[in-house]
Every structure is written in structure tokens, then in C-alpha cells.
């Protein structure tokens, strides 16, 4: 018996409508990344983001203002503590503004990473009941923090106005560095999300890791504190590139040199390996979650 | 040229029970095990225990068929649906699905308790595979079907469980895939809503879509599914017309209440006891599914251990909600045939004549008592059997409401002297 794999042969006009053929089998683990399928499910991705936003600020009085509270409070704390030390911030930039311009992209990164790494475990209920590209889950987990980020950016703009700092034309690079932060969060987040399905230890590791990572990145101090000969190693942390670039795009200062390429390469490598690992393990998610 | 919507070839699924346990363990343990036993020799021996949830399952479903999947618990029914709906992957074998696929393995998939009914309709619809435009187009229909009225803007966490189920099913019922998988979702909700869901499924089937439906409700299977797949121990025991498969399956599981045959454990202390109850169709077949136009016989095997003058049997035929539709005892026949039965096994039958009960599901309640001035219970097994009646003869069929299926005589006579 020949199974008609090519619906073009169909004579019944009804069949013209349903050309979709789904093949189920033990698939090749090195198969493609399934990005086109991801694209065809983009509506669902927006629904997930929309749900996260709705749920996060439901039954709160201040709503999305809470998104700004975290970086603002951290900025106040650091201004009154670390900020008093000489040389922590660069010369010519008020420390509060310097710290906040680091904390805003850092919050985007940290929140996205935390949400992404717990996203699959939190979505257990639907993962065991319905099919959709699993990659949607960690990706959309980051989505709602973009909205929080935009709210924080308004506050950052007001602060710049207050301190009289005007961005140069370099500000056009800002979206690129924001995407850079997200790509880094996604790369690490996808790795952790997939491991978390099997080992719940990840949940605890992630929280600690994000905190430690913040002090290993130039969030509240300037990266020029690091000796010149170690800059390349320091740049292996993609967030070094993100934060330096982000501040440069907003407030000028020294233009990122070639060490930023190290950051970009590190970030893309993590993302690429995470996608491969995710695709290799996702077929067992529903069984072990 | 074939026109199959679902082609399953040699599908198998293996679970490793030991590893599954280890997988939920802590990372440290695994790392420690990897360090102390890098080749995994010990682990391989003691921890893995293979369990085949499905083994070499093959079948083909023609486009537009509705197939019921029957089998006892643990037969692999849900695993099959999970593989076909791509939630998990098979260990070996393959399947082909022709057409847009939808799966309904749970009512209210993706519901978030904090969101309102309206928001959850959008969310659940999207998760189940509907496009936004499609959900918006059907929105009013969905809300009307769910029948939750003004609560549509209330957070779902404040809904009663019944409302949640209704809303969840309403969303799912408006999916329009060409191939649909449904897992035992009709087991929830009140009776009226169950009937509504069955009706909706019937509509889906008539639309020419392909449906694979897992259920323990033999009534629903025989009503909705012309074809059945019988799974047991992960293997296919039978595949074909429901009229053949369901009675075979039902016979293999005699203890099941819905199977037409129930064996009751012997209790030596009783003076007499019912040891088996069977539902027989008019041609003597043991089946829980009958027809209004045929008689239905309730057969009891009665084990009499001493002479019991005045013994009689009492029977009620009830609707699933407990309404007694028909009551009869052996005193309805004179002389009472159970009076002073000989010691040993006796077969007692009572026949409900054709066109008595309306189509529907019935439970049979039975008790044995003695009627010798000192009225006492001899054996009260209670509800021992269930059966379902279908009406294939009258034009209204299974849609006939009320308690009876009696066909009344209608007459028309021209009024003499009229019309002058």
C-alpha cells in the first residue's frame, strides 16, 4: 500500500484545504532548530507575554510602577554606599545616573534570565497537555520584561533631563545593545530552562548566579577599574559588552573597542549551544517534567 | 490510493521507571554517581526498569471516521493520544497525520486562575491552536455555549468547578481541526452538560472530521464511534466496528459495571445470595447496550443455601441521577416464582418488554428479601449493573425525552357532518 505523502495528487477538492501532513517518529536529535515553526506560532508567543503582564500586575495598586521600583531602589542604595568611594564611577557622569543606566539593562537581563530558566517548569500544566514549539516558553518568558524595561527607560530619560545629559547620535545603537542583553539572557536562560526540567536545583542556582553575576559585571562600577591586560577576559562576560555599549549609546564616553566582539561572540555561542541542547532534550520534557 | 487521516505503524513507547525516579533527584546525586561510577555500570543494573506503555501499535483511520479507544486502566490509551498529539515522542515506530491536528486531553488547558473568563477564552484558545481572529469570531458562540452569563469578566479563580469545566469545554468544542484527539473529558461536569458535550461531539463527527476518542463510557463509545480500537497492555487487541469490538472488550472485563455482566463475591454466611447478574438482549447476548425495540432481560444467578419460604426479589431500574423509572418484584408474578426455591443454583430472569423504557442509561438495583411475616433482608447487593438503550426504530431516535419509549397509536378520523 502506498501512502500518499504528496497531497498534490489529491483529486477531491476538499483535500486541497488540508495539505498539512504531520509525521511523528523518533526524530533525529540533530534536526533543524525549528525556527520556522516558531515563527508560525508567534501569535501564541504574544498571548503568553500578554498573560504574564496581566497576571503580574493584577490586584496591585501601583501596577507597572513596580517595574521601576527595583532599579530605582537599588540605585539609591548603591549611590549612598558604593557610590561614595572615589573612582567607582567614571569622571564627569553623576554616579546616580551612571548606576541607573547600568541597573536598567541589568534588570532586563536578570529578570528575563530568571523567568526563562523557571519558565518550562512553571508551564508544566500545558506542556503535558498540548503541543506547541517548546522554545516559545522561555522566549516569551522574557517578553514581558521588555515592557518593564520601557517603563524604566522613561525614568532614565527623566533623570538624564534632570542631570542635563544629552545623548549623541550614538543613541541609535541603543536598541541593538538592548537586543544584545536579551540574546544573552535567552542563551543562558534556555540552557537553564532545559536543565531545570530534569534537575530542580537550577532554581536555587539561578537566583544565586544572577546576584553574583551582577557584581562580576560593570553595573555599579566602571569597567575601567579592571586592569588593561585582563580586559579581554573580563569581556568574556557578555554583560560587560552590553553595559559598556548601553552607557556609551546613551551618555557618550569612550567608544567600545574590539573587546566588545569577544562579548558578542560569547553571547552568540551560548545562544547557539543552548538551542541545540534544547532541541536535543525537548522530546523528553513531557515525560520527566 | 489511500485516504487515511491517521496512519500508525509499529508505534512503541518505553518508559524507564528507575531513571525517571533518578531524574527527579538532585543534581548532586547524579554528579556523585557520575564521579564514582563513570561508566554507569551499577546504575544500569539496579535502576532502570523498562516499561512498555505501547508496543508495536499499528492501525489506520480513514478520513472522517470517529474511532473510540477502549481498554482498562494502564492499557496505553493516554500514551497513544500523547504521542499522536505530539506531546511526547515514541521510542520507535511512526505515525502520519493528514490535516490540522487538535488535541483535547484536559478541560481548560492553559487557564490562569487570575485572569477573567474572557481573557482565558483567548488564552486557552490560542494554546489549543486557534488563531486570534478565529477566537474573536467565535467568541460570542463560545460564551453562549459555556452558559456563564455575566461572570465572563470575573477571574476564573472565583468560578465554581462546574463553571470552569463548562468554559473550558466551550473553548475546546469550538476548535476546528481536521483530526481531533479527545481524552475522557466527558467524565466531568453535571449530567445535562455531559449530554450537551456528547451532542457537540456528535456534530463534530457528522462534519466529516476525523476523531479519536478515549473513554471508559461504553455508552458514549457505542453512540458516537462507529469504529473502536481496543488496547490492552500497550498492544492492540482488536480494531474494527464498535458493534464487534465493544462487546468483545466488555466480555473480557466482566466485573465492570457497564459491561452487562457482574460477578458478586460469595459470602457463605448468607442463606441465599445473588452471585452473578447479566444484562441480556432479546437474542440472548450479554451486553450492556440494547435497543428500545428489543426486550432487555436481567438475569440473576441465585445461590440458595437453605429452603426459604416467602423469598422474593426486588428490582428498581433507575436513571443515573437516582430517579426510579421502573420498580418490580417477583411478587408481580403469581405465584411468586422465588417462593421456596430448591437448594442450589437457580437462574432468575426478569424481562423488560420492548418499547418500555426511553433511550438512555439505566442502573439496576436489586435486593433479595423474605416475606414470611418476619420481613428481612436476605441479600442487598444494591446497584449491580448498568445498561444503555438506544432507539433505532422510531424517527425521533435517541432524542426522545421522558421515561417511556412506548409507541402510541395515533388516529385521524374525519369529523362526520363537518365541512358541509
XYZ file of C-alpha atoms in Angstrom, chain A residues 3-288:
286
model
C 0.807 6.195 1.442
C 0.169 9.448 -0.327
C 2.739 11.833 1.021
C 2.193 14.367 -1.684
C -1.232 15.902 -1.360
C -0.898 17.427 -4.800
C -2.224 14.134 -6.137
C -5.464 14.706 -4.331
C -8.466 14.761 -6.603
C -11.075 15.643 -4.017
C -11.207 19.466 -3.783
C -11.819 19.167 -0.044
C -8.341 17.839 0.359
C -6.897 20.943 -1.194
C -7.610 22.630 2.102
C -5.692 20.258 4.310
C -2.281 19.733 2.945
C -0.714 19.597 6.355
C 0.951 16.279 6.949
C 2.444 15.661 10.352
C 4.983 12.889 10.657
C 5.564 11.543 14.121
C 8.533 9.376 14.909
C 11.694 9.044 16.917
C 13.344 12.038 15.311
C 16.929 12.803 14.581
C 18.233 14.718 17.600
C 20.419 16.844 15.319
C 17.425 18.018 13.324
C 16.933 21.661 12.490
C 16.178 24.233 15.144
C 12.544 24.531 14.119
C 12.670 28.286 13.806
C 10.069 28.434 11.054
C 7.615 26.590 13.270
C 8.416 29.081 15.997
C 7.581 31.907 13.631
C 4.247 30.352 12.700
C 3.342 30.273 16.391
C 4.232 33.925 17.015
C 0.646 34.759 17.963
C 0.813 32.308 20.810
C 4.044 33.947 21.939
C 2.282 37.284 22.217
C -0.543 35.631 24.152
C 1.965 34.280 26.663
C 3.577 37.698 27.085
C 0.179 39.328 27.413
C -0.827 36.782 30.065
C 2.381 37.346 32.057
C 1.865 41.104 32.063
C -1.799 40.812 33.028
C -1.085 38.398 35.829
C 1.996 40.133 37.216
C 0.311 43.433 37.979
C -3.220 42.193 38.685
C -4.541 43.223 42.087
C -1.713 45.678 42.613
C -2.409 49.360 43.253
C 0.694 50.729 41.532
C 0.718 48.252 38.646
C 3.636 48.631 36.273
C 5.225 51.239 38.531
C 6.623 48.307 40.476
C 8.732 47.561 37.435
C 10.651 50.770 38.093
C 10.844 50.375 41.846
C 13.507 47.683 41.806
C 16.186 49.528 39.799
C 15.319 52.855 41.479
C 15.721 51.452 44.991
C 18.943 49.671 44.062
C 20.251 52.914 42.589
C 19.531 54.775 45.851
C 21.226 52.060 47.911
C 24.329 51.955 45.745
C 24.566 55.758 45.484
C 24.640 56.013 49.251
C 27.106 53.138 49.716
C 29.476 52.138 46.904
C 28.923 55.414 45.091
C 30.734 57.370 47.827
C 34.018 55.601 47.097
C 36.317 57.524 44.752
C 36.784 56.187 41.222
C 33.842 53.785 41.259
C 32.038 55.734 38.597
C 33.666 57.444 35.598
C 34.631 61.064 35.863
C 32.121 63.570 34.565
C 28.981 61.471 34.994
C 26.876 61.806 38.161
C 27.032 58.467 39.964
C 23.217 58.033 40.362
C 22.772 58.397 36.631
C 25.705 56.090 35.936
C 24.332 53.407 38.261
C 20.780 53.672 36.975
C 21.923 53.455 33.344
C 23.512 50.135 34.332
C 20.726 48.874 36.540
C 18.005 49.322 33.903
C 19.563 46.984 31.295
C 20.779 44.729 34.115
C 17.232 44.374 35.482
C 16.029 43.495 31.998
C 18.743 40.848 31.790
C 18.383 39.458 35.309
C 14.583 39.287 35.313
C 14.482 37.735 31.841
C 17.091 35.164 32.769
C 15.324 34.234 35.986
C 11.943 33.981 34.274
C 13.295 31.986 31.342
C 15.070 29.431 33.498
C 11.930 28.685 35.511
C 9.570 29.011 32.552
C 9.341 25.371 31.469
C 8.781 24.086 34.981
C 6.069 26.674 35.523
C 4.414 25.670 32.248
C 4.240 22.001 33.223
C 0.433 22.056 33.076
C 0.327 22.887 29.386
C 3.499 21.076 28.350
C 1.983 17.753 29.386
C -1.367 18.511 27.752
C -0.869 20.239 24.444
C 1.703 20.522 21.686
C 3.364 23.729 20.596
C 7.037 24.552 19.967
C 8.508 24.363 23.457
C 11.032 27.068 22.651
C 8.152 29.539 22.834
C 8.058 29.153 26.597
C 11.494 30.510 27.592
C 11.407 33.109 24.820
C 8.044 34.523 25.777
C 9.020 34.485 29.456
C 11.465 37.284 28.618
C 8.901 39.238 26.643
C 7.001 40.826 29.480
C 10.213 42.294 30.911
C 10.698 44.319 27.741
C 7.610 46.260 28.761
C 9.013 46.762 32.264
C 12.241 47.906 30.657
C 10.434 50.508 28.572
C 8.805 51.926 31.689
C 12.205 52.150 33.375
C 13.630 53.842 30.298
C 11.139 56.687 30.774
C 12.513 57.225 34.287
C 16.053 57.038 32.958
C 15.208 59.687 30.341
C 13.790 61.950 33.058
C 16.963 61.509 35.106
C 19.110 62.432 32.117
C 16.988 65.531 31.652
C 17.494 66.405 35.321
C 21.270 65.959 35.174
C 21.454 67.745 31.851
C 22.991 64.875 29.897
C 22.045 64.823 26.226
C 22.620 61.688 24.182
C 24.620 61.973 20.984
C 23.762 60.330 17.661
C 25.180 57.130 19.139
C 21.764 56.644 20.743
C 20.674 54.824 17.568
C 22.750 51.885 18.830
C 20.672 51.621 21.979
C 18.124 49.100 20.642
C 20.989 46.919 19.434
C 22.535 46.745 22.895
C 19.108 46.033 24.379
C 18.727 43.112 21.991
C 22.265 42.063 22.940
C 21.169 41.900 26.610
C 18.116 39.843 25.664
C 20.097 37.449 23.488
C 22.488 36.854 26.392
C 19.614 36.288 28.835
C 17.956 33.918 26.346
C 21.095 31.910 25.702
C 21.728 31.254 29.369
C 18.000 31.049 30.150
C 17.323 28.380 27.532
C 20.192 26.282 28.866
C 18.937 26.567 32.429
C 15.279 26.024 31.491
C 16.092 22.746 29.779
C 18.249 21.516 32.659
C 15.646 22.654 35.174
C 13.129 20.206 33.696
C 15.310 17.390 34.995
C 17.126 18.959 37.952
C 15.185 21.380 40.103
C 18.444 22.510 41.711
C 18.642 25.005 38.867
C 16.022 27.151 40.535
C 18.290 27.821 43.501
C 21.427 28.077 41.446
C 19.839 30.678 39.167
C 18.900 33.083 41.944
C 22.401 32.984 43.381
C 24.050 33.113 39.984
C 22.212 36.282 38.932
C 23.330 38.058 42.098
C 26.944 37.008 41.733
C 26.874 37.853 38.036
C 25.805 41.390 38.781
C 28.949 42.047 40.794
C 31.026 40.444 38.063
C 29.626 42.950 35.558
C 30.166 46.701 35.356
C 26.729 47.565 36.747
C 27.638 49.702 39.738
C 31.290 50.321 38.928
C 33.059 51.285 35.724
C 34.864 48.569 33.805
C 37.980 50.752 33.576
C 38.698 49.617 37.150
C 39.769 46.317 35.616
C 43.474 46.286 34.600
C 44.086 46.641 30.887
C 45.712 43.210 30.449
C 42.605 41.479 31.919
C 40.071 43.365 29.831
C 39.769 40.595 27.255
C 38.968 38.055 29.968
C 36.503 40.447 31.554
C 34.828 40.827 28.142
C 34.109 37.119 28.028
C 31.213 38.064 30.266
C 28.783 39.255 27.589
C 27.175 41.659 30.033
C 30.400 43.679 30.044
C 29.845 44.450 26.391
C 26.153 45.088 26.907
C 26.575 47.532 29.788
C 29.515 49.437 28.332
C 27.767 49.719 24.997
C 24.467 50.712 26.557
C 26.056 53.537 28.555
C 28.089 54.708 25.595
C 24.994 54.875 23.375
C 23.163 56.932 25.993
C 25.764 59.140 27.571
C 28.781 59.086 25.303
C 32.207 58.496 26.759
C 34.797 56.055 25.400
C 33.528 54.113 22.397
C 33.530 50.334 22.856
C 36.735 48.870 21.433
C 37.289 45.498 19.829
C 36.863 43.658 23.177
C 33.111 44.018 22.621
C 33.461 41.464 19.834
C 34.555 38.967 22.491
C 31.330 39.687 24.384
C 29.194 39.331 21.275
C 30.899 36.087 20.306
C 30.488 34.646 23.812
C 26.821 35.577 23.849
C 26.083 34.091 20.434
C 27.982 30.910 21.282
C 25.913 30.400 24.419
C 22.689 31.010 22.477
C 23.634 28.617 19.685
C 24.625 25.794 22.035
C 21.533 26.359 24.143
C 19.292 25.993 21.097
C 20.985 22.744 20.119
C 20.784 21.355 23.649
C 17.143 22.420 23.959
C 16.157 20.700 20.721
C 18.003 17.565 21.756
C 16.212 17.264 25.079
C 12.776 18.704 24.384
C 11.210 15.435 23.281
C 11.535 14.109 26.810
C 10.213 17.230 28.564
C 6.673 15.915 28.907
C 7.945 12.626 30.328
C 10.295 13.909 33.023
